[in-house]
CSV table of C-alpha atoms in Angstrom, one decimal:
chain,number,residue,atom,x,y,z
A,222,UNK,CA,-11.0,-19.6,-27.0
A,223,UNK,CA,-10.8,-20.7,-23.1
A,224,UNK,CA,-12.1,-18.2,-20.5
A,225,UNK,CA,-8.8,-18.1,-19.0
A,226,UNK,CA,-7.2,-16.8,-22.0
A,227,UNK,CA,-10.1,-14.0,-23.0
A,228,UNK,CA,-10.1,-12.8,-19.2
A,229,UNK,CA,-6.3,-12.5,-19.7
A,230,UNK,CA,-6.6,-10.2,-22.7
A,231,UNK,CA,-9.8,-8.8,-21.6
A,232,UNK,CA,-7.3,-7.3,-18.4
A,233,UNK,CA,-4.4,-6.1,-20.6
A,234,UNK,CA,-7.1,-4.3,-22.8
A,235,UNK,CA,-7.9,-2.6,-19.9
A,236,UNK,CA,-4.7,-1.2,-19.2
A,237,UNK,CA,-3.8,-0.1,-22.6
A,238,UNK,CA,-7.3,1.4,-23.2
A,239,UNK,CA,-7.2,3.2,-20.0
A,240,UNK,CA,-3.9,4.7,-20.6
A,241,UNK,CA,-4.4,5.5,-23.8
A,242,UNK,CA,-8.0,7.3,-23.0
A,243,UNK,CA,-9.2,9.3,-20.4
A,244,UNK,CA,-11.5,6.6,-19.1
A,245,UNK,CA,-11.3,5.4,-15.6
A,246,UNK,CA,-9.8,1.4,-15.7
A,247,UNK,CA,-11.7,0.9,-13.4
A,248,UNK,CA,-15.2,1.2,-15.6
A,249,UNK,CA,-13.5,-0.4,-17.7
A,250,UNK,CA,-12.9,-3.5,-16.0
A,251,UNK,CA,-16.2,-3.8,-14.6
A,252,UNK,CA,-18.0,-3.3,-17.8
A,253,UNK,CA,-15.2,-6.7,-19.4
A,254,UNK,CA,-16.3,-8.4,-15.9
A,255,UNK,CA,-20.2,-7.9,-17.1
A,256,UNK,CA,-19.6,-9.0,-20.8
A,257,UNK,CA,-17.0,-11.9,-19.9
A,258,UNK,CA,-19.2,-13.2,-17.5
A,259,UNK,CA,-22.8,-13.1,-19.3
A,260,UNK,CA,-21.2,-13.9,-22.3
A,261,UNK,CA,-18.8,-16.5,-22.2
A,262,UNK,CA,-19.4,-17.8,-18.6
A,263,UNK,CA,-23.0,-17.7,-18.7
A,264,UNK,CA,-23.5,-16.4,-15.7
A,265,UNK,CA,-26.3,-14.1,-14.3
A,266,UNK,CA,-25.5,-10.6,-13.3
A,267,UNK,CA,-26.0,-11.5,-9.5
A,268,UNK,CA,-22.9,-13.9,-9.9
A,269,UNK,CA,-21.0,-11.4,-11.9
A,270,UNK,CA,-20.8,-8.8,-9.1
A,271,UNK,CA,-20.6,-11.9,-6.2
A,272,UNK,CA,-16.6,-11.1,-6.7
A,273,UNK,CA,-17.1,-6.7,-6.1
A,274,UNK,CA,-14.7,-5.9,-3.4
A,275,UNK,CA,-17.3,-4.2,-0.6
A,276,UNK,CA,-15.3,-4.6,1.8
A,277,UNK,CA,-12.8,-2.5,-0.3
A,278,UNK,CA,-15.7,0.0,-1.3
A,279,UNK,CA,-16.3,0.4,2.4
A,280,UNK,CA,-12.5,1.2,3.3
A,281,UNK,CA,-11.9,3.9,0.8
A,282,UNK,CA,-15.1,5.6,1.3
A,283,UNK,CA,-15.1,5.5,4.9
A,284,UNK,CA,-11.1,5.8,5.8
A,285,UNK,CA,-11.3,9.2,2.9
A,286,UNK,CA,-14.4,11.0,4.6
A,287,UNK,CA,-12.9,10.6,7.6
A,288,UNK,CA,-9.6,12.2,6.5
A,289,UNK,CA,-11.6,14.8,4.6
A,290,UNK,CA,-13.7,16.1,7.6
A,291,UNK,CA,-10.2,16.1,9.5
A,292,UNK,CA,-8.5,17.9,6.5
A,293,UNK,CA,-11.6,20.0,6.3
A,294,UNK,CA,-11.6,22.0,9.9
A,295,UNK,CA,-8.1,22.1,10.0
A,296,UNK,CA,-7.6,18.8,12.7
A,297,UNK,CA,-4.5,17.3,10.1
A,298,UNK,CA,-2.5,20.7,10.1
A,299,UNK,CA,-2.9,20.9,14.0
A,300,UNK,CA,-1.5,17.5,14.3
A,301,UNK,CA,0.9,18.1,11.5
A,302,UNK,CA,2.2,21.4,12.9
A,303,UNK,CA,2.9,19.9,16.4
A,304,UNK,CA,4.8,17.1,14.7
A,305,UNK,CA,7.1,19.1,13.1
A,306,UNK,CA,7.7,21.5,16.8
A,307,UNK,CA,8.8,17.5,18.0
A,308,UNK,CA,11.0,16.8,14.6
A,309,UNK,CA,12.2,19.8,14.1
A,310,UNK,CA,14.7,20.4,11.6
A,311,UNK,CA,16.4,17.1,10.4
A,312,UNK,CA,13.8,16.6,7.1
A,313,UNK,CA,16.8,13.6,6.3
A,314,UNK,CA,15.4,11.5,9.5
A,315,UNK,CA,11.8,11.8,8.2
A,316,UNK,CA,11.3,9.2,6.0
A,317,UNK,CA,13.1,6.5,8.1
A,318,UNK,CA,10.3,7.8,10.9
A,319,UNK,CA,7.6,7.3,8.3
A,320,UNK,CA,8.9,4.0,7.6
A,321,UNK,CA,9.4,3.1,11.0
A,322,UNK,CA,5.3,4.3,12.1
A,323,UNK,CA,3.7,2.5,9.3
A,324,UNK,CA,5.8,-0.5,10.4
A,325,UNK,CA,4.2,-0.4,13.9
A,326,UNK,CA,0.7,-1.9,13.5
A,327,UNK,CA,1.3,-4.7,11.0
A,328,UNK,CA,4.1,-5.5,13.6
A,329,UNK,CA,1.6,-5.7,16.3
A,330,UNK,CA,-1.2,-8.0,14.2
A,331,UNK,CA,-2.9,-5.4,12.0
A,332,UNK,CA,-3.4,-5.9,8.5
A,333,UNK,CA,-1.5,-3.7,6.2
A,334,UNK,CA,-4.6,-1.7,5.2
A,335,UNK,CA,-5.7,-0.8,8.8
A,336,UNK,CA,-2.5,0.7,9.3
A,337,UNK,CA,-1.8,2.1,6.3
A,338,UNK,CA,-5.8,3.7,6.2
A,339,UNK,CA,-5.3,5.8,9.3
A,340,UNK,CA,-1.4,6.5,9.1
A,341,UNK,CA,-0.7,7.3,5.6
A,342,UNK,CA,-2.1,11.1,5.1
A,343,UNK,CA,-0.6,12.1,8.4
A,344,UNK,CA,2.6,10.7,7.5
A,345,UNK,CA,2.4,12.2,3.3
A,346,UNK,CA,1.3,15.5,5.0
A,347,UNK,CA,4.0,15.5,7.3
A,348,UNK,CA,6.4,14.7,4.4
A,349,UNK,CA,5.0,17.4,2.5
A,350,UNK,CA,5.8,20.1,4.8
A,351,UNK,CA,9.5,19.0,5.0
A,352,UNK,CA,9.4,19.0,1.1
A,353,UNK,CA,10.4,15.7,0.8
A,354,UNK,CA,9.5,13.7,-2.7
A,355,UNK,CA,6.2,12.6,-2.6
A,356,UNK,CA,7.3,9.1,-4.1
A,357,UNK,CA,9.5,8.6,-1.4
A,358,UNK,CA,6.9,9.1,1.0
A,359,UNK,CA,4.4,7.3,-0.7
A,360,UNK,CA,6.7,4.2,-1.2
A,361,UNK,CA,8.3,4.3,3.1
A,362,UNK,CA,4.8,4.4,4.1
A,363,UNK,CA,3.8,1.3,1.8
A,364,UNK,CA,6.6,-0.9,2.8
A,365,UNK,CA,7.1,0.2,5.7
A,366,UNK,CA,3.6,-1.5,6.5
A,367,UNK,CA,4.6,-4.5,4.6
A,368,UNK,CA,8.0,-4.5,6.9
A,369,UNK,CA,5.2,-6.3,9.7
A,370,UNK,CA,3.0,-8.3,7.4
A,371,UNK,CA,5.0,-12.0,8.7
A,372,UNK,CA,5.2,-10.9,12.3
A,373,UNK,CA,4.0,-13.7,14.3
A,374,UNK,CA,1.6,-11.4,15.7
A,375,UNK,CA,0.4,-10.7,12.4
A,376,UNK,CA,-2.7,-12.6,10.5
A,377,UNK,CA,-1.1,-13.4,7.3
A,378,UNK,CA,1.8,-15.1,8.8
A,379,UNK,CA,-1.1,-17.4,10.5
A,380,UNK,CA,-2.9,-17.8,7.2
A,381,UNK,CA,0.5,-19.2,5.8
A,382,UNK,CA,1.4,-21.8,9.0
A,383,UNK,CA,-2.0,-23.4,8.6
A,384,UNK,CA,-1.8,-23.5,4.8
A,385,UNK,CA,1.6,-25.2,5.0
A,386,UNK,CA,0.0,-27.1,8.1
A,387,UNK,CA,-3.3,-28.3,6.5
A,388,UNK,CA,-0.4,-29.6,2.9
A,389,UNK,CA,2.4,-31.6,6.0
A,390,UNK,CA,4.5,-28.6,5.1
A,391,UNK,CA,6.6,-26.4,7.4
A,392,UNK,CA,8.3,-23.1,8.1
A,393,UNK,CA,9.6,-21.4,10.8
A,394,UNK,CA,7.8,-18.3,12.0
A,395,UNK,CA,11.3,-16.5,12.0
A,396,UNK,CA,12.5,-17.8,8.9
A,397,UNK,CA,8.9,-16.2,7.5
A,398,UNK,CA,9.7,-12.6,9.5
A,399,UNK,CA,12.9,-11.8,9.1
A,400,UNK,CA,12.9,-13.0,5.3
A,401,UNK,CA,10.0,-10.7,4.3
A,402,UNK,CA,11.2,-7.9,7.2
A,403,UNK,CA,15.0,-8.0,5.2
A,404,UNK,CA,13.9,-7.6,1.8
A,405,UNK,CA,11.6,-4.8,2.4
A,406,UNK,CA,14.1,-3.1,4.8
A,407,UNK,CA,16.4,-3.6,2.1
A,408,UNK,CA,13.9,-1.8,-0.5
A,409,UNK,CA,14.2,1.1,1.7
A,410,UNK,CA,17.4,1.9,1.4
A,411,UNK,CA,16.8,1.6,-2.0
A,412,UNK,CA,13.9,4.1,-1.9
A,413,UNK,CA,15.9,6.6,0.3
A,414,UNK,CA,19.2,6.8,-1.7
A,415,UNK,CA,17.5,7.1,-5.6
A,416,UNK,CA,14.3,9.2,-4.2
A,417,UNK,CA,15.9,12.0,-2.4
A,418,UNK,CA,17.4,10.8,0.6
A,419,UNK,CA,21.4,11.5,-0.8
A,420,UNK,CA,19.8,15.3,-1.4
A,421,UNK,CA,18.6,15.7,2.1
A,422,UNK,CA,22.1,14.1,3.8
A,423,UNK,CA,24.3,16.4,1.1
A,424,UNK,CA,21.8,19.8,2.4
A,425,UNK,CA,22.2,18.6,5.8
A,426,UNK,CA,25.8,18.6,6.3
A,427,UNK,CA,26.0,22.0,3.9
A,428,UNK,CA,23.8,23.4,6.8
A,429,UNK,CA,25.8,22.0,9.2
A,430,UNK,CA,28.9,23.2,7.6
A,431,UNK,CA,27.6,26.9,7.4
A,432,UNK,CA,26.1,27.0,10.9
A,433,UNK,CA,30.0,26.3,11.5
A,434,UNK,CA,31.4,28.7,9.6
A,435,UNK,CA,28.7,31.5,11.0
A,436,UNK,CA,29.6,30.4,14.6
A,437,UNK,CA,32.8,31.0,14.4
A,438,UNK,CA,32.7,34.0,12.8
A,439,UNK,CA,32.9,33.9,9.3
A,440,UNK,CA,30.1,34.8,6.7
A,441,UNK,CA,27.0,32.6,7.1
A,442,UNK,CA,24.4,32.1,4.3
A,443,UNK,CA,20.7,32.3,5.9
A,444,UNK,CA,18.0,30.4,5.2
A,445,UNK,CA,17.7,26.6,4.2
A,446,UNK,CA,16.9,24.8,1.0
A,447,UNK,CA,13.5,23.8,0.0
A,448,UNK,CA,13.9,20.4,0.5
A,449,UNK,CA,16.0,20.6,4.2
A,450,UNK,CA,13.1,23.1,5.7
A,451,UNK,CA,9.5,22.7,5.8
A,452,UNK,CA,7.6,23.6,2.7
A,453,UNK,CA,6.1,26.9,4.0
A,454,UNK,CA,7.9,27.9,7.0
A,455,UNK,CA,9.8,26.5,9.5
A,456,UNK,CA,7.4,24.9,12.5
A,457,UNK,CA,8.8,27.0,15.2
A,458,UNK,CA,7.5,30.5,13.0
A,459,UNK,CA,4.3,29.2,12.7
A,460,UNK,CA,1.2,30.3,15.8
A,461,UNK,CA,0.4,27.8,18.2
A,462,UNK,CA,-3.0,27.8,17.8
A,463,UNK,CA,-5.8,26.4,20.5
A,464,UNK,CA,-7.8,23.5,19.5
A,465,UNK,CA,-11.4,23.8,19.1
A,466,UNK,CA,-13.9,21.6,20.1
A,467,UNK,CA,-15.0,20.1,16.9
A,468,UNK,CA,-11.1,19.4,16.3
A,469,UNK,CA,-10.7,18.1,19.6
A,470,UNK,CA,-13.7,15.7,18.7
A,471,UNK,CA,-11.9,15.0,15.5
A,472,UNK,CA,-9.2,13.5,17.0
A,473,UNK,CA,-10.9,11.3,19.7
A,474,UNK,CA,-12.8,10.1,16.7
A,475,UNK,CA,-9.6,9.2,14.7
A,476,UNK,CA,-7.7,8.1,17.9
A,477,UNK,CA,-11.0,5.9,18.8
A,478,UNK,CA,-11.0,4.4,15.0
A,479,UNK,CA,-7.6,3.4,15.1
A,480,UNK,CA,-7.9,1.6,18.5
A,481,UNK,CA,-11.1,0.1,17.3
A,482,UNK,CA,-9.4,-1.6,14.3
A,483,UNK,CA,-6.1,-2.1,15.4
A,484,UNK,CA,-6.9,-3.5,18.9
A,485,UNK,CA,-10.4,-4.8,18.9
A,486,UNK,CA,-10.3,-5.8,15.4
A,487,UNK,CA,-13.3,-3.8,14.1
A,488,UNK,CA,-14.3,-3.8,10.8
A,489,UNK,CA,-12.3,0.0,10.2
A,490,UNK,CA,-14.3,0.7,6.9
A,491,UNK,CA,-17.7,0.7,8.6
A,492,UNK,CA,-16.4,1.9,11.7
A,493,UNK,CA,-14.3,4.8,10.5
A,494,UNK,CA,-18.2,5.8,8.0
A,495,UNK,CA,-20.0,5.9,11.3
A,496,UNK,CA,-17.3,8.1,12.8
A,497,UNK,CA,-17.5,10.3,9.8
A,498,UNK,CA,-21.3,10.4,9.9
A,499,UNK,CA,-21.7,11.4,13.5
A,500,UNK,CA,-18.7,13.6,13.3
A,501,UNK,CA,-20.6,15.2,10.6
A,502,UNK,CA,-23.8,15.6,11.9
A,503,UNK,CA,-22.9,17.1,15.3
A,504,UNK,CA,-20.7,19.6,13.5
A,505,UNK,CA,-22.1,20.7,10.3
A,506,UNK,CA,-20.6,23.8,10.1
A,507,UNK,CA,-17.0,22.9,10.3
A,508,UNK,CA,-16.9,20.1,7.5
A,509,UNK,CA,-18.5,22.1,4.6
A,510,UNK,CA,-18.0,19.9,1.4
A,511,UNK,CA,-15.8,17.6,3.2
A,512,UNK,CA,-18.0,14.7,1.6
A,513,UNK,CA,-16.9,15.5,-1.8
A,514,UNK,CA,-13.0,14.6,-0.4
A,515,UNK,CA,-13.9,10.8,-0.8
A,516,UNK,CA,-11.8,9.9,-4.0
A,517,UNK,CA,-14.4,8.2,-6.0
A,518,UNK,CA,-12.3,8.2,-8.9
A,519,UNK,CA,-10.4,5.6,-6.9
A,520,UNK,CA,-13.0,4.0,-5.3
A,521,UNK,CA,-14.1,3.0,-8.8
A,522,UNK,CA,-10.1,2.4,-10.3
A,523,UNK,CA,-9.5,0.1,-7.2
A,524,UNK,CA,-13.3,-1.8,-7.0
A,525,UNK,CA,-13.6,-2.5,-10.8
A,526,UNK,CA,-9.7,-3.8,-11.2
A,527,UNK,CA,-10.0,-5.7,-8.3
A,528,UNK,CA,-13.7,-7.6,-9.5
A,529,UNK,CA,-12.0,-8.3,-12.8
A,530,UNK,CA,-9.4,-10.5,-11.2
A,531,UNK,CA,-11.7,-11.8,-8.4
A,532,UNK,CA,-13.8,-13.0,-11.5
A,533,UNK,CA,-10.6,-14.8,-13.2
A,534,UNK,CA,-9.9,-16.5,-10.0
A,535,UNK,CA,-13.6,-17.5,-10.0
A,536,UNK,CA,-13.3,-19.1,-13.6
A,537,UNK,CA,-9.8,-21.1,-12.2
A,538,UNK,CA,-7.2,-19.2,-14.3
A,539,UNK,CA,-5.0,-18.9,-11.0
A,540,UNK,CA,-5.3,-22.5,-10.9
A,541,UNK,CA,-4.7,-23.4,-14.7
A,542,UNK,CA,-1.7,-21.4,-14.5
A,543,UNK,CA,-0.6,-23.3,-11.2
A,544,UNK,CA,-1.2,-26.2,-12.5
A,545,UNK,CA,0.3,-25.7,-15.7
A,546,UNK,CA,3.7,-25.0,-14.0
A,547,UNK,CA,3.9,-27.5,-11.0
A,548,UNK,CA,3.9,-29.9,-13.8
A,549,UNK,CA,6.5,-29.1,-15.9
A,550,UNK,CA,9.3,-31.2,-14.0
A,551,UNK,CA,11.6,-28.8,-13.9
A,552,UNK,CA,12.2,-27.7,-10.2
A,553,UNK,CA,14.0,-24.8,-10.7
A,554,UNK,CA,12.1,-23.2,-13.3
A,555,UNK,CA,8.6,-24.6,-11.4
A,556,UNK,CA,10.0,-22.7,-8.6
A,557,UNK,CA,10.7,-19.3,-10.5
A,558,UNK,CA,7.3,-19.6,-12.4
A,559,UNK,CA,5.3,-19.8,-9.4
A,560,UNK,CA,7.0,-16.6,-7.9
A,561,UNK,CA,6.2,-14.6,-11.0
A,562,UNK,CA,2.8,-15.8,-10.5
A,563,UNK,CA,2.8,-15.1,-7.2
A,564,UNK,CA,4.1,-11.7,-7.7
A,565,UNK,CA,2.1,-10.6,-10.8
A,566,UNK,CA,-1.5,-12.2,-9.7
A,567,UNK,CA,-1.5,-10.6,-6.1
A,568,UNK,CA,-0.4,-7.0,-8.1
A,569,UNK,CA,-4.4,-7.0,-8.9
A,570,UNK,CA,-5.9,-9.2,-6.6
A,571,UNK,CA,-5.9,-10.2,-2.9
A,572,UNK,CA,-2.8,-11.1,-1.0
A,573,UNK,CA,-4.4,-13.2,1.3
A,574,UNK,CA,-5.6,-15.0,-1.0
A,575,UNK,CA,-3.4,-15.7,-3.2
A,576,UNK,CA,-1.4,-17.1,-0.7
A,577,UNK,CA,-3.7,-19.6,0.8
A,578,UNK,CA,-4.6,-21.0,-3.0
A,579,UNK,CA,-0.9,-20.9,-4.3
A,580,UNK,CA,0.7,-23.1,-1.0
A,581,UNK,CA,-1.7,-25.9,-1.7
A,582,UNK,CA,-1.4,-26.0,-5.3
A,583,UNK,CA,2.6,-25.8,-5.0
A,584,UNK,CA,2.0,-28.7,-2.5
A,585,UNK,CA,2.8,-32.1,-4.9
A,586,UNK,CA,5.8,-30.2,-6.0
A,587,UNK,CA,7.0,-29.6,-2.4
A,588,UNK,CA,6.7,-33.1,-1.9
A,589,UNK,CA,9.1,-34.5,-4.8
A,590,UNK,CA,11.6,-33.0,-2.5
A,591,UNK,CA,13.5,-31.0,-5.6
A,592,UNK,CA,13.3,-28.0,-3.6
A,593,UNK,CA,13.8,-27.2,0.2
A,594,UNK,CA,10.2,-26.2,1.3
A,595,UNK,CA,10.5,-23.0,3.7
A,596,UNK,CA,13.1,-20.8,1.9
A,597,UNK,CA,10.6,-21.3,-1.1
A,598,UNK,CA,7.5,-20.3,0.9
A,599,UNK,CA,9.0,-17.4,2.1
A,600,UNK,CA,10.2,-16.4,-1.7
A,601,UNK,CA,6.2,-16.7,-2.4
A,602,UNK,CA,5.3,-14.7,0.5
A,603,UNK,CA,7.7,-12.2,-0.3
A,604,UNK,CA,6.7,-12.1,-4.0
A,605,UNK,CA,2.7,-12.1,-3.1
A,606,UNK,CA,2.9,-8.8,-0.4
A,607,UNK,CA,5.9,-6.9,-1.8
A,608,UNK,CA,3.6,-5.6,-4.9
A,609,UNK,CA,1.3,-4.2,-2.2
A,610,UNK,CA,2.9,-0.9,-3.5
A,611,UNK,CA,0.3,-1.3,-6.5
A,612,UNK,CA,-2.3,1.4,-6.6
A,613,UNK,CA,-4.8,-2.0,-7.2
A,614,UNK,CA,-4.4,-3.0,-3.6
A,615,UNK,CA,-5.9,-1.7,-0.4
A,616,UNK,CA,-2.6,-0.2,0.8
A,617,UNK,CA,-1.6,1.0,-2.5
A,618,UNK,CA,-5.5,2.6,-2.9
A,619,UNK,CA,-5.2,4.0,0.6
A,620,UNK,CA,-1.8,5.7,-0.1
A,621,UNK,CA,-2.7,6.9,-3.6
A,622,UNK,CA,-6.1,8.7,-2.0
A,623,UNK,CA,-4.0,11.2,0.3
A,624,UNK,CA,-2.6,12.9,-2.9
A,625,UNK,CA,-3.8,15.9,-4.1
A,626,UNK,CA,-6.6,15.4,-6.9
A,627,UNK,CA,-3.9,17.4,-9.6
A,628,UNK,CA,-0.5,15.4,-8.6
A,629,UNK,CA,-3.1,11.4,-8.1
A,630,UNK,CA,-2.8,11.2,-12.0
A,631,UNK,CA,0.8,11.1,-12.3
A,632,UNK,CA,1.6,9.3,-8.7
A,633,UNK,CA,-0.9,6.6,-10.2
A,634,UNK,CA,1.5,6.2,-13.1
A,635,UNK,CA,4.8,6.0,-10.5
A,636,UNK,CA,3.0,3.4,-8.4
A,637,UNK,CA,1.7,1.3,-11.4
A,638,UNK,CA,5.4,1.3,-12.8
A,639,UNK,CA,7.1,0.5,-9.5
A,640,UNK,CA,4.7,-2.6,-8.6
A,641,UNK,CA,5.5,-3.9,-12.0
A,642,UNK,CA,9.5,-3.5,-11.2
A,643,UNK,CA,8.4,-5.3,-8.1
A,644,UNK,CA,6.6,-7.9,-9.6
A,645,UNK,CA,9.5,-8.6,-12.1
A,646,UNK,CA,12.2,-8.3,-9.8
A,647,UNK,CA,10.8,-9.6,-6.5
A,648,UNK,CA,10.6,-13.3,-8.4
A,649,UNK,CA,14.5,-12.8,-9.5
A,650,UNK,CA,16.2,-11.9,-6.4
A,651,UNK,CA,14.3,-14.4,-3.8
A,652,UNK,CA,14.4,-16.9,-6.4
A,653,UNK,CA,18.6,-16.2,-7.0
A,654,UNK,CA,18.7,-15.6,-2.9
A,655,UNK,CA,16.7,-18.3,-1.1
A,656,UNK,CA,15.6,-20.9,-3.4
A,657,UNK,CA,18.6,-21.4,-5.8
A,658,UNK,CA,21.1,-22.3,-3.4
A,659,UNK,CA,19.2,-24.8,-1.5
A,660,UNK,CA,19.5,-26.8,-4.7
A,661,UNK,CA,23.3,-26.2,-5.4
């Protein structure tokens, strides 16, 4: 049997073993990496774990103690508390703010992951005080960061010019923008109107309606629903309390790691771990068991999926499959089948990656001029980022760790399901949108 077929079968066993037992996936995975590898590829165990994300490793690890010393002495509900004094009352605006904030740095160049890492529990903490669905939150933040991902300013959009460059391709940075910026806005409204949003407008204008009614002089019902007030207590009721030095500290620190990475480009992993160490070490006794806040459960879920599939695009599956369906000579259905692939591979793997391996391999089908070139570049860039939502990618991972350890379990199960709706239905609509009727 091929490699490319057992590593297949190897992943969905996986999955279905992982579900089915309470075994992390992510042990899992590594252990079919080790026996796939040794076994069947013959490789040593120094080349098996060449493809272990540590990079990744670094990002969780460092990004969650941070966040856990800032949960720990109290520095998030500070910042969450003053938030909420500047919002006030109108929980239905919040998650167009979250999605608007997490669209900021991938607008400005960052990578969706250096966003995401250090705006994603301040944003699900400020959600949960409002009450607002969890999913909701979780899914505005996520593609609200991949809203930016094609910004000209933004590195993926330059990884897909000079793949398209380097194969006498072309597409227009706009064309590449707007596209991905549409669909995801688009996914938004989506989000908002089956996730809670309809809730929050119907409570709004019932508040509205009896702040009316009171100020004119007819009976007034107190109080606000759960879900149109903040979870325990309106802001303005709660103490303004002074900030303390190791707080204060805390958000220099946080403040200095998110300018380090999103203007300077430092590696945020590392650089958000040293913050946490020296933050730490000068204040001991404000961060007691804050270490034990980095989700290793994750850490593990996220690294061991991830070195699976680096290890299947190691043995060429990625390529076999492209391959395979540039040469079927049918353009349409070559077109569709290397969206899905798009879509489904980049669910567990890299992006970035992805991309610059499936423009040159869709290259000698570009050139039999069946299809137009840019509106199906921008399909595959939309189908390779969109599934970001997955708790298997950095974003996903990122978003996923700011849950509470008793609610991760079943949020992991609403993130896996919803990355495979958009890895299914991402390929249908940009296929149906931009690539069908340049053929017509």
């Amino acid at each position: 049997m091929p490699i490319h077929v057992i590593g297949a079968v190897a992943l969905v066993f996986v999955f279905v073993v992982g579900t089915i037992r309470p075994v992390n996936i992510g042990a899992l995975a590594l252990v079919a990496t080790f026996l796939i590898g040794t076994l069947v590829a013959g490789e040593s165990a120094e080349d098996v774990l060449a493809g272990f994300p540590a990079d990744v490793f670094v990002l969780l690890v460092g990004v969650t103690y941070l966040f856990g010393l800032a949960a720990a002495n109290g520095t998030i509900e500070w910042i969450i508390d003053r938030a909420m004094l500047v919002f006030g009352d109108r929980p239905a605006l919040v998650p167009w703010l979250l999605f608007g904030f997490s669209a900021v740095p991938t607008l400005l160049g960052a990578l969706g992951p250096a966003g995401v890492a250090m705006l994603a529990p301040l944003c699900l903490r400020l959600a949960e005080r409002y009450g607002l669905s969890r999913r909701m939150s979780a899914l505005m933040v996520m593609h609200g960061s991949c809203l930016g991902n094609f910004s000209p300013l933004n590195g993926l959009a330059i990884i897909v010019q000079k793949a398209a460059q380097a194969n006498g391709l072309s597409v227009s940075s706009a064309a590449l923008f707007f596209g991905n910026a549409a669909y995801n806005l688009g996914l938004a409204v989506v989000i908002y109107a089956f996730f809670g949003g309809r809730r929050l407008l119907r409570e709004r204008r019932v508040l509205r309606a009896t702040a009316a009614v009171g100020a004119g002089g007819g009976p007034a019902t107190g109080g606000a629903s759960p879900a149109s007030a903040p979870a325990d207590g309106a802001a303005e009721e709660r103490p303004v309390r002074a900030l303390r030095a190791d707080q204060a500290a805390t958000i220099l620190v946080m403040v200095g790691v998110a300018v380090g990475a999103l203007a300077f480009e430092i590696e945020i992993g590392f650089l958000a771990l040293t913050s946490a160490v020296v933050l730490h070490t000068v204040f001991p006794s404000r961060f007691t068991g804050a270490d034990k806040k980095i989700v290793w459960s994750v850490v593990l879920l996220i690294c061991g999926i991830t070195s699976l599939v680096e290890a299947m695009e190691h043995w060429g599956t990625v390529e076999v499959l492209g391959n395979g369906i540039a040469g079927l000579g049918a353009p349409l259905l070559t077109a569709f089948l290397l969206c899905l692939v798009g879509a489904v591979t980049s669910a567990f793997g890299s992006s970035v990656g992805l991309l610059g391996v499936l423009i040159p391999l869709a290259a000698p089908f570009f050139a039999a001029g069946d299809v137009r070139v840019a509106p199906l570049i921008v399909a595959l860039t939309i189908c390779a980022t969109v599934v970001d939502a997955m708790p298997f990618s950095s974003v996903g991972a990122l978003t996923l760790a700011t849950a509470p350890e008793a609610e991760r379990p079943s949020l992991f199960r609403f993130m896996l399901g919803w990355g495979f709706a958009m890895a299914v239905t991402a390929p249908v609509i940009t296929w149906s949108v931009l690539v069908l009727p340049g053929t017509a």
